[in-house]
Amino acid sequence: MARNGMLLGLALATLAGCSVFGSKAKRYEYGGMVFTGDAKRVRGDRASFVATGGPVSASLEGAIGATEYQGIRYCIKYLGTSDIDWAVGPDTPQAQLPVEGDKLTFQGTCRE
């Protein structure tokens, strides 16, 4: 009986851990704040993507880091590389960064 309880507890802990790790995978922490984002491919070209991150209102530097992180995650996941040629990216002057709503947007191409 104790063995069944232990197995059930282990199974529940495992399932809870999956949801926690899955939801945190796209999170980026900077200065004690949490930033989120995403990256999606550009139609017709798997190597090209658009990444977003924010909230910019919390910290522009944090949003830059979060958006760059999303681009790196995308390239590693789909092309196995973290090398990126940024059209608009972390090296773009801050005054020229595209902000819409509370999200920052980068565009890049994964180098194969």
Coordinates of N, CA and C in Angstrom, one line a residue:
M1 N 0.8 -1.2 0.0 CA 0.0 0.0 0.0 C 0.9 1.3 0.0
A2 N 1.9 1.3 0.8 CA 2.8 2.4 0.9 C 3.5 2.6 -0.4
R3 N 3.8 1.5 -1.1 CA 4.5 1.6 -2.4 C 3.6 2.2 -3.4
N4 N 2.3 1.9 -3.4 CA 1.4 2.5 -4.4 C 1.3 4.0 -4.2
G5 N 1.2 4.4 -2.9 CA 1.1 5.8 -2.6 C 2.4 6.5 -3.0
M6 N 3.5 5.9 -2.8 CA 4.8 6.5 -3.2 C 4.8 6.7 -4.8
L7 N 4.4 5.6 -5.5 CA 4.4 5.7 -7.0 C 3.4 6.8 -7.5
L8 N 2.2 6.8 -6.8 CA 1.3 7.8 -7.2 C 1.8 9.3 -7.0
G9 N 2.5 9.4 -5.8 CA 3.1 10.7 -5.5 C 4.2 11.1 -6.5
L10 N 5.0 10.1 -6.9 CA 6.0 10.4 -7.8 C 5.5 10.7 -9.2
A11 N 4.4 10.0 -9.6 CA 3.7 10.3 -10.9 C 3.2 11.7 -10.9
L12 N 2.5 12.1 -9.8 CA 1.9 13.5 -9.7 C 3.0 14.5 -9.8
A13 N 4.1 14.3 -9.0 CA 5.2 15.2 -9.0 C 5.8 15.4 -10.4
T14 N 5.9 14.3 -11.1 CA 6.5 14.3 -12.5 C 5.6 15.1 -13.4
L15 N 4.3 14.9 -13.3 CA 3.3 15.6 -14.2 C 3.3 17.1 -13.8
A16 N 3.4 17.4 -12.6 CA 3.4 18.8 -12.2 C 4.7 19.5 -12.7
G17 N 5.8 18.8 -12.6 CA 7.1 19.3 -13.1 C 7.1 19.6 -14.6
C18 N 6.4 18.7 -15.3 CA 6.3 18.9 -16.8 C 5.7 20.2 -17.1
S19 N 4.5 20.5 -16.5 CA 3.9 21.8 -16.8 C 4.6 23.0 -16.3
V20 N 5.4 22.9 -15.2 CA 6.1 24.0 -14.7 C 7.3 24.3 -15.6
F21 N 8.0 23.2 -16.0 CA 9.2 23.4 -16.9 C 8.7 23.9 -18.3
G22 N 7.6 23.4 -18.8 CA 7.1 23.8 -20.1 C 6.8 25.2 -20.2
S23 N 6.1 25.7 -19.1 CA 5.7 27.1 -19.1 C 6.8 28.1 -18.9
K24 N 7.9 27.6 -18.2 CA 9.0 28.5 -18.0 C 10.0 28.5 -19.1
A25 N 9.9 27.6 -20.1 CA 10.9 27.5 -21.2 C 11.0 28.8 -22.0
K26 N 9.9 29.6 -22.1 CA 10.0 30.8 -22.9 C 10.2 32.1 -22.1
R27 N 10.4 31.9 -20.8 CA 10.6 33.0 -19.9 C 12.1 33.4 -19.8
Y28 N 12.3 34.7 -19.6 CA 13.6 35.2 -19.5 C 13.6 36.2 -18.3
E29 N 14.5 36.0 -17.4 CA 14.6 36.9 -16.2 C 15.7 37.9 -16.3
Y30 N 15.4 39.1 -16.0 CA 16.4 40.2 -16.0 C 16.1 41.2 -14.9
G31 N 17.0 41.5 -14.1 CA 16.8 42.5 -13.0 C 15.7 42.1 -12.1
G32 N 15.5 40.8 -11.8 CA 14.5 40.4 -10.9 C 13.1 40.4 -11.6
M33 N 13.0 40.7 -12.8 CA 11.7 40.7 -13.5 C 11.6 39.6 -14.6
V34 N 10.4 39.2 -14.9 CA 10.2 38.1 -15.8 C 9.7 38.7 -17.2
F35 N 10.4 38.3 -18.2 CA 10.0 38.7 -19.6 C 9.6 37.5 -20.4
T36 N 8.7 37.6 -21.3 CA 8.2 36.5 -22.1 C 8.3 36.9 -23.6
G37 N 8.2 35.9 -24.4 CA 8.2 36.2 -25.9 C 8.0 35.0 -26.7
D38 N 8.2 35.1 -28.0 CA 8.0 34.0 -28.9 C 8.8 34.3 -30.2
A39 N 9.0 33.3 -31.0 CA 9.6 33.4 -32.3 C 8.8 32.6 -33.3
K40 N 8.6 33.1 -34.4 CA 7.9 32.4 -35.5 C 8.6 32.5 -36.8
R41 N 8.6 31.5 -37.6 CA 9.3 31.5 -38.9 C 8.6 32.5 -39.9
V42 N 9.4 33.0 -40.8 CA 8.8 33.8 -41.9 C 8.4 32.8 -42.9
R43 N 7.2 33.0 -43.5 CA 6.6 32.0 -44.4 C 7.6 31.8 -45.6
G44 N 7.8 30.5 -45.9 CA 8.6 30.1 -47.0 C 10.1 30.0 -46.8
D45 N 10.5 30.3 -45.6 CA 11.9 30.3 -45.2 C 12.1 29.9 -43.8
R46 N 12.4 28.7 -43.5 CA 12.5 28.2 -42.2 C 13.7 28.8 -41.4
A47 N 14.7 29.3 -42.1 CA 15.8 29.9 -41.4 C 15.5 31.3 -40.9
S48 N 14.5 32.0 -41.5 CA 14.2 33.4 -41.2 C 13.0 33.4 -40.2
F49 N 13.1 34.3 -39.2 CA 12.1 34.3 -38.1 C 11.9 35.7 -37.7
V50 N 10.8 35.9 -37.0 CA 10.5 37.1 -36.3 C 10.3 36.8 -34.8
A51 N 11.0 37.5 -33.9 CA 11.0 37.2 -32.5 C 10.4 38.4 -31.8
T52 N 9.6 38.2 -30.8 CA 9.0 39.2 -29.9 C 9.4 39.0 -28.5
G53 N 9.4 40.0 -27.7 CA 9.6 39.9 -26.3 C 9.2 41.2 -25.5
G54 N 8.9 41.0 -24.3 CA 8.5 42.1 -23.5 C 8.1 41.7 -22.1
P55 N 7.6 42.6 -21.3 CA 7.1 43.9 -21.6 C 8.2 45.0 -21.6
V56 N 8.2 45.8 -22.6 CA 9.2 46.9 -22.8 C 9.0 47.9 -21.6
S57 N 7.8 48.1 -21.2 CA 7.5 49.1 -20.1 C 8.3 48.7 -18.8
A58 N 8.6 47.4 -18.6 CA 9.3 47.0 -17.4 C 10.8 47.3 -17.5
S59 N 11.3 47.1 -18.7 CA 12.8 47.4 -18.9 C 13.1 47.1 -20.4
L60 N 13.6 48.1 -21.1 CA 14.0 47.9 -22.5 C 15.1 46.9 -22.6
E61 N 16.1 47.0 -21.7 CA 17.2 46.1 -21.7 C 16.7 44.6 -21.5
G62 N 15.8 44.5 -20.6 CA 15.2 43.1 -20.3 C 14.4 42.6 -21.5
A63 N 13.7 43.5 -22.2 CA 12.9 43.1 -23.4 C 13.9 42.7 -24.5
I64 N 15.0 43.5 -24.6 CA 16.0 43.1 -25.7 C 16.6 41.7 -25.4
G65 N 16.9 41.5 -24.2 CA 17.5 40.2 -23.8 C 16.5 39.0 -24.1
A66 N 15.2 39.3 -23.7 CA 14.2 38.3 -23.9 C 13.9 38.0 -25.4
T67 N 13.9 39.0 -26.2 CA 13.7 38.9 -27.6 C 14.8 38.2 -28.3
E68 N 16.0 38.5 -27.9 CA 17.2 37.8 -28.4 C 17.2 36.3 -28.0
Y69 N 16.8 36.1 -26.8 CA 16.7 34.7 -26.3 C 15.7 33.9 -27.1
Q70 N 14.6 34.5 -27.5 CA 13.6 33.8 -28.3 C 14.1 33.4 -29.7
G71 N 14.9 34.3 -30.3 CA 15.5 34.1 -31.5 C 16.5 32.9 -31.5
I72 N 17.3 32.9 -30.4 CA 18.3 31.9 -30.2 C 17.6 30.5 -30.0
R73 N 16.6 30.5 -29.2 CA 15.8 29.3 -29.0 C 15.3 28.7 -30.3
Y74 N 14.7 29.6 -31.1 CA 14.2 29.2 -32.4 C 15.2 28.6 -33.3
C75 N 16.4 29.2 -33.4 CA 17.4 28.7 -34.3 C 18.0 27.4 -33.8
I76 N 18.1 27.2 -32.5 CA 18.6 25.9 -32.0 C 17.6 24.9 -32.2
K77 N 16.3 25.2 -32.0 CA 15.2 24.2 -32.1 C 15.1 23.7 -33.6
Y78 N 15.1 24.6 -34.5 CA 14.8 24.3 -35.9 C 16.0 24.0 -36.8
L79 N 17.2 24.6 -36.5 CA 18.4 24.5 -37.3 C 19.6 24.0 -36.6
G80 N 19.5 23.9 -35.3 CA 20.6 23.3 -34.5 C 21.8 24.3 -34.3
T81 N 21.6 25.6 -34.5 CA 22.6 26.6 -34.4 C 22.1 27.8 -33.5
S82 N 23.1 28.5 -32.9 CA 22.7 29.7 -32.2 C 23.3 30.9 -32.9
D83 N 23.8 30.7 -34.1 CA 24.4 31.8 -34.9 C 23.3 32.5 -35.7
I84 N 23.2 33.8 -35.6 CA 22.1 34.5 -36.2 C 22.6 35.8 -36.9
D85 N 22.1 36.0 -38.1 CA 22.3 37.3 -38.8 C 21.1 38.1 -38.5
W86 N 21.2 39.2 -37.7 CA 20.1 40.0 -37.3 C 19.9 41.1 -38.3
A87 N 18.6 41.2 -38.9 CA 18.3 42.4 -39.7 C 17.9 43.5 -38.7
V88 N 17.1 43.2 -37.7 CA 16.9 44.1 -36.5 C 17.1 43.2 -35.3
G89 N 18.0 43.6 -34.5 CA 18.4 42.7 -33.3 C 19.0 43.5 -32.2
P90 N 19.7 42.7 -31.3 CA 20.2 43.3 -30.1 C 21.2 44.4 -30.3
D91 N 21.9 44.4 -31.5 CA 22.9 45.5 -31.8 C 22.3 46.7 -32.5
T92 N 21.0 46.7 -32.8 CA 20.3 47.8 -33.4 C 20.2 48.9 -32.3
P93 N 20.5 50.2 -32.7 CA 20.4 51.3 -31.8 C 19.0 51.3 -31.1
Q94 N 19.0 51.5 -29.8 CA 17.7 51.4 -29.1 C 16.7 52.3 -29.6
A95 N 17.0 53.5 -30.1 CA 16.0 54.5 -30.6 C 15.4 54.0 -31.9
Q96 N 16.0 53.0 -32.6 CA 15.5 52.5 -33.8 C 14.8 51.1 -33.7
L97 N 14.7 50.6 -32.4 CA 14.0 49.3 -32.2 C 12.5 49.4 -32.4
P98 N 11.9 48.5 -33.1 CA 10.4 48.6 -33.3 C 9.7 48.0 -32.1
V99 N 8.9 48.9 -31.5 CA 8.1 48.6 -30.3 C 6.6 48.8 -30.7
E100 N 5.8 47.7 -30.5 CA 4.4 47.8 -30.8 C 3.7 47.3 -29.5
G101 N 2.8 48.1 -29.0 CA 2.1 47.7 -27.8 C 3.2 47.8 -26.7
D102 N 3.4 46.7 -26.0 CA 4.5 46.6 -25.0 C 5.5 45.5 -25.4
K103 N 5.5 45.2 -26.7 CA 6.4 44.2 -27.2 C 7.5 44.7 -28.2
L104 N 8.6 44.2 -28.1 CA 9.8 44.5 -29.0 C 9.8 43.4 -30.1
T105 N 10.2 43.8 -31.3 CA 10.2 42.8 -32.4 C 11.6 42.8 -33.0
F106 N 12.2 41.6 -33.2 CA 13.5 41.5 -33.9 C 13.2 40.6 -35.1
Q107 N 14.0 40.8 -36.1 CA 14.0 39.9 -37.3 C 15.4 39.4 -37.6
G108 N 15.5 38.1 -37.9 CA 16.8 37.5 -38.1 C 16.7 36.3 -38.9
T109 N 17.9 35.8 -39.3 CA 18.1 34.5 -40.1 C 19.1 33.7 -39.4
C110 N 18.7 32.4 -39.1 CA 19.7 31.5 -38.5 C 20.7 31.1 -39.6
R111 N 22.0 31.1 -39.1 CA 23.1 30.8 -40.0 C 23.3 29.2 -40.0
E112 N 23.3 28.6 -41.1 CA 23.5 27.2 -41.1 C 24.9 26.8 -41.3

